[in-house]
Short mmCIF file of C-alpha atoms in Angstrom, two decimals:
data_model
loop_
_atom_site.label_atom_id
_atom_site.label_comp_id
_atom_site.label_asym_id
_atom_site.label_seq_id
_atom_site.Cartn_x
_atom_site.Cartn_y
_atom_site.Cartn_z
CA MET A 68 -18.30 20.22 -1.30
CA THR A 69 -19.50 16.54 -0.95
CA ASP A 70 -20.17 15.03 2.50
CA SER A 71 -16.82 13.16 2.54
CA CYS A 72 -14.86 16.33 1.74
CA VAL A 73 -13.32 18.15 4.68
CA PRO A 74 -11.96 21.58 4.69
CA VAL A 75 -8.05 21.95 5.68
CA ARG A 76 -6.00 24.98 6.45
CA CYS A 77 -2.39 24.64 6.29
CA PRO A 78 -0.70 25.57 9.40
CA VAL A 79 2.47 26.69 7.92
CA CYS A 80 1.37 28.96 5.16
CA ARG A 81 -2.46 29.36 6.26
CA ARG A 82 -3.73 28.37 2.82
CA ASP A 83 -7.15 26.78 2.74
CA HIS A 84 -7.92 23.43 0.81
CA THR A 85 -10.74 21.18 0.03
CA TYR A 86 -9.69 17.49 0.73
CA ALA A 87 -11.57 14.71 -0.46
CA PRO A 88 -10.11 11.03 1.14
CA PRO A 89 -9.13 8.34 -1.17
CA SER A 90 -11.17 5.09 -1.62
CA TYR A 91 -9.54 1.60 -1.32
CA PRO A 92 -11.04 -1.89 -1.99
CA CYS A 93 -11.99 -4.06 0.84
CA ALA A 94 -11.46 -7.81 0.56
CA CYS A 95 -15.18 -8.15 0.12
CA GLY A 96 -14.95 -5.56 -3.23
CA ALA A 97 -16.87 -2.57 -1.39
CA PRO A 98 -15.06 0.66 -1.39
CA VAL A 99 -13.57 1.82 1.73
CA VAL A 100 -13.17 5.37 2.87
CA PRO A 101 -11.15 6.56 5.73
CA PRO A 102 -13.58 8.72 8.02
CA MET A 103 -12.55 12.17 8.41
CA ALA A 104 -12.18 13.79 11.62
CA ARG A 105 -13.94 17.31 11.10
CA GLY A 106 -12.45 20.11 13.09
CA ALA A 107 -9.47 18.24 14.35
CA THR A 108 -5.90 19.62 14.04
CA VAL A 109 -3.90 18.84 10.97
CA THR A 110 -0.36 18.52 11.81
CA PRO A 111 2.47 18.85 9.16
CA VAL A 112 4.66 15.63 8.68
CA THR A 113 8.03 16.02 9.75
CA ASP A 114 9.34 12.74 10.85
CA ARG A 115 7.94 9.31 9.19
CA THR A 116 7.36 6.34 11.28
CA TRP A 117 5.52 2.91 9.82
CA ALA A 118 2.97 3.14 12.65
CA ASP A 119 1.90 6.66 11.68
CA GLU A 120 1.62 5.80 7.90
CA TRP A 121 -1.34 3.47 8.31
CA VAL A 122 -5.00 3.82 10.06
CA THR A 123 -7.42 1.03 10.81
CA VAL A 124 -10.69 1.42 8.82
CA ARG A 125 -14.07 -0.71 9.04
CA CYS A 126 -15.57 -1.56 6.11
CA ARG A 127 -19.45 -0.69 6.40
CA THR A 128 -20.38 -3.52 3.93
CA CYS A 129 -18.93 -6.48 5.85
CA GLY A 130 -17.53 -5.22 9.20
CA ARG A 131 -13.83 -6.12 7.95
CA ARG A 132 -11.21 -4.08 9.95
CA ASP A 133 -7.87 -3.47 7.91
CA GLN A 134 -5.03 -1.07 7.80
CA TRP A 135 -4.91 1.60 4.81
CA PRO A 136 -2.49 4.46 4.27
CA HIS A 137 -3.06 7.55 6.45
CA PRO A 138 -4.69 10.31 4.53
CA GLU A 139 -2.16 13.04 3.52
CA LEU A 140 -2.35 16.29 1.59
CA GLU A 141 0.43 18.11 -0.05
CA CYS A 142 0.22 22.19 0.25
CA GLY A 143 1.57 24.18 -2.50
CA CYS A 144 4.13 25.78 0.04
CA GLY A 145 5.71 22.32 0.25
CA ALA A 146 4.30 21.10 3.60
CA VAL A 147 2.86 17.64 3.72
CA LEU A 148 -0.23 17.66 5.97
CA ARG A 149 -1.52 14.34 7.74
CA ILE A 150 -5.51 14.70 7.91
CA PRO A 151 -7.01 13.39 11.21
CA VAL A 152 -9.12 10.27 10.93
CA ARG A 153 -11.79 9.29 13.37
CA ALA A 154 -11.00 6.16 15.63
CA VAL A 155 -12.55 3.07 14.62
CA GLN A 156 -14.96 1.79 17.51
CA ALA A 157 -15.52 -1.74 18.51
CA PRO A 158 -18.99 -3.08 18.02
CA THR A 159 -20.95 -2.85 20.89
CA ALA A 160 -23.04 -6.25 20.17
CA THR A 161 -22.50 -9.13 17.87
CA PRO A 162 -25.43 -9.07 15.33
CA PRO A 163 -27.52 -12.24 15.52
CA ALA A 164 -27.08 -15.00 13.01
CA PRO A 165 -29.73 -15.55 10.41
CA THR A 166 -31.97 -18.68 11.22
CA THR A 167 -32.45 -19.46 7.47
CA PRO A 168 -29.59 -19.10 5.10
CA PRO A 169 -30.57 -17.60 1.79
CA ALA A 170 -31.40 -19.95 -0.94
CA THR A 171 -28.65 -18.19 -3.21
CA THR A 172 -25.90 -18.94 -1.07
CA PRO A 173 -22.82 -20.38 -2.89
CA PRO A 174 -21.13 -23.47 -1.95
CA ALA A 175 -17.74 -23.11 -0.20
CA LEU A 176 -14.77 -23.36 -2.17
CA PRO A 177 -12.49 -26.26 -1.47
CA ARG A 178 -9.02 -25.45 -0.25
CA SER A 179 -7.48 -26.46 -3.42
CA ALA A 180 -9.65 -23.90 -5.42
CA PRO A 181 -8.31 -20.49 -6.38
CA ARG A 182 -9.96 -17.73 -4.18
CA PRO A 183 -12.01 -15.09 -5.99
CA ARG A 184 -9.88 -11.88 -5.82
CA PRO A 185 -11.37 -8.24 -6.82
CA ALA A 186 -9.41 -6.26 -9.24
CA PHE A 187 -6.60 -4.45 -7.75
CA GLN A 188 -7.28 -0.62 -7.55
CA PRO A 189 -4.33 1.51 -8.37
CA VAL A 190 -3.35 4.85 -6.37
CA PRO A 191 -1.99 7.61 -8.48
CA VAL A 192 1.69 8.16 -7.82
CA ARG A 193 2.61 12.06 -6.91
CA THR A 194 5.00 11.74 -4.27
CA ALA A 195 7.65 9.15 -3.34
CA GLN A 196 5.52 8.11 -0.50
CA ASP A 197 2.63 7.22 -3.07
CA ALA A 198 4.74 4.81 -4.67
CA VAL A 199 5.46 2.85 -1.27
CA THR A 200 2.11 2.93 -0.54
CA VAL A 201 1.20 1.24 -4.11
CA ALA A 202 3.71 -1.56 -3.36
CA ALA A 203 2.44 -2.11 0.13
CA LEU A 204 -1.18 -2.37 -1.19
CA TYR A 205 -0.02 -4.66 -4.11
CA LEU A 206 1.57 -6.80 -1.93
CA ARG A 207 -1.56 -7.15 0.28
CA TRP A 208 -3.41 -7.67 -2.80
CA LEU A 209 -1.07 -10.37 -3.80
CA GLY A 210 -1.82 -12.22 -0.38
CA PHE A 211 1.27 -11.13 1.72
CA GLY A 212 0.00 -10.22 5.14
CA ASP A 213 1.54 -8.39 8.33
CA ILE A 214 3.15 -5.81 6.00
CA ARG A 215 5.53 -3.67 8.18
CA GLY A 216 8.78 -1.86 7.74
CA GLY A 217 9.17 1.42 5.64
CA VAL A 218 12.43 2.61 6.73
CA LYS A 219 15.11 4.08 4.54
CA ARG A 220 18.01 1.25 4.40
CA ALA A 221 21.59 1.42 2.54
CA PRO A 222 22.28 1.71 -0.41
CA SER A 223 18.95 3.40 -1.40
CA GLY A 224 15.27 2.87 -1.62
CA VAL A 225 12.75 1.71 1.10
CA ARG A 226 12.27 -1.69 2.45
CA VAL A 227 9.23 -3.14 3.73
CA ALA A 228 8.65 -6.70 5.25
CA ALA A 229 5.50 -9.01 4.76
CA ARG A 230 5.09 -12.47 6.17
CA GLY A 231 7.80 -14.60 4.36
CA LEU A 232 8.94 -11.66 1.94
CA ILE A 233 11.20 -8.58 1.68
CA ALA A 234 10.53 -5.96 -0.78
CA LEU A 235 12.76 -3.18 -1.92
CA ILE A 236 10.85 -0.01 -3.28
CA GLU A 237 12.85 2.51 -5.31
CA PRO A 238 10.56 5.46 -5.33
CA SER A 239 13.28 8.00 -6.67
CA VAL A 240 13.73 8.95 -10.66
CA GLN A 241 17.12 6.68 -10.63
CA PRO A 242 16.69 3.26 -11.98
CA SER A 243 17.47 0.36 -9.52
CA SER A 244 21.01 -0.79 -9.63
CA LEU A 245 22.84 -4.20 -9.60
CA ARG A 246 23.83 -3.56 -5.73
CA ASP A 247 20.16 -2.67 -5.01
CA VAL A 248 18.96 -6.13 -6.16
CA GLU A 249 21.90 -8.12 -4.69
CA CYS A 250 21.50 -6.33 -1.21
CA VAL A 251 17.89 -7.11 -1.00
CA TRP A 252 18.60 -10.69 -2.16
CA LEU A 253 21.43 -11.17 0.60
CA SER A 254 18.87 -9.76 3.06
CA ALA A 255 16.40 -12.16 1.97
CA MET A 256 18.64 -15.31 2.19
CA ALA A 257 19.75 -14.12 5.66
CA GLU A 258 16.25 -14.37 6.89
CA SER A 259 15.06 -17.33 4.89
CA VAL A 260 12.53 -15.46 3.18
CA THR A 261 11.79 -14.38 -0.69
CA CYS A 262 12.32 -10.85 -2.24
CA VAL A 263 10.72 -8.60 -4.70
CA CYS A 264 11.54 -5.18 -6.10
CA PHE A 265 9.32 -2.37 -7.12
CA SER A 266 10.77 0.79 -9.04
CA LEU A 267 9.37 3.95 -10.55
CA ALA A 268 12.36 4.46 -13.03
CA GLY A 269 12.98 1.00 -13.91
CA TYR A 270 16.25 -1.09 -13.74
CA GLU A 271 19.73 -0.95 -14.94
CA GLU A 272 20.42 -3.78 -17.16
CA ALA A 273 23.02 -5.35 -15.01
CA ALA A 274 20.26 -5.40 -12.27
CA ARG A 275 17.49 -7.12 -14.50
CA THR A 276 19.99 -10.03 -15.65
CA ARG A 277 21.12 -10.65 -12.17
CA ALA A 278 17.52 -10.53 -11.04
CA ASP A 279 16.57 -13.03 -13.76
CA ALA A 280 19.61 -15.23 -12.82
CA LEU A 281 18.13 -15.35 -9.07
CA SER A 282 14.56 -15.38 -10.03
CA ILE A 283 13.69 -12.20 -8.28
CA PRO A 284 10.31 -10.60 -9.24
CA LEU A 285 10.98 -6.96 -10.64
CA PHE A 286 8.01 -4.78 -10.95
CA VAL A 287 7.80 -1.05 -12.46
CA ILE A 288 5.28 1.16 -10.87
CA ASP A 289 3.59 3.60 -13.49
CA LEU A 290 2.41 6.88 -12.51
CA THR A 291 -1.58 5.37 -12.67
CA GLY A 292 -0.14 3.33 -9.44
CA THR A 293 -0.23 0.09 -11.14
CA PRO A 294 2.63 -2.31 -10.92
CA GLN A 295 3.86 -3.90 -14.09
CA PRO A 296 5.81 -6.97 -14.11
CA VAL A 297 9.42 -6.80 -15.79
CA ASN A 298 10.59 -10.18 -15.89
CA ASN A 299 9.15 -13.54 -15.82
CA ALA A 300 9.57 -14.10 -11.93
CA ALA A 301 7.19 -11.25 -11.58
CA ALA A 302 4.67 -12.32 -14.42
CA GLU A 303 4.50 -15.79 -12.37
CA LEU A 304 3.73 -14.00 -9.24
CA THR A 305 1.11 -11.91 -10.57
CA PRO A 306 -2.65 -13.75 -10.72
CA PRO A 307 -3.78 -14.10 -14.37
CA GLY A 308 -6.30 -11.62 -15.55
#
């Protein structure tokens, strides 16, 4: 068992597991791993709220604090276990600024220049919640901030909101329908924002036709956790390369 792994005992069936937390990409490109709270009580997930789905983690390389999915483990008995994470501590002092900048410091990018972007790091999809997590991470990678929501809404799927955007995620094995696409578009129009759709099982033909007419980006999430553009609107939203 590595240093990052923690022993986990299911409080429902008493089965023992070894859990290795996932690694996520920081904006600086360094991997970020949620710090496990060894010995803390593991709790089964019964009710989900958006606040409980995310945890603040500090990057050891650049010091940036960001929110990432709260670690969870699915036991063979069917229980989903939320793994405790150590709280992020505020820095005790501000490190002194270097007196002389390094000679290799690159020039600042002009505001009109595209920002360098690390490659999107997929998260394997094993559960419906994984699909929602992938969509939220992908939206953040695209540059949409202040992601919130994550509640079931009619007619189906899960909706999350970001700054200037509403996203519909369909994590089931049913293709997204025409009604799904029209409902999220109407919600976006009412709030004067744009919308985007993610689906595990694709889209009905009528849904794709209407999305093309309304310029709604459609993505399919494959099991590796990589969103793939389905129509031209999605391809235009995706950075080249």
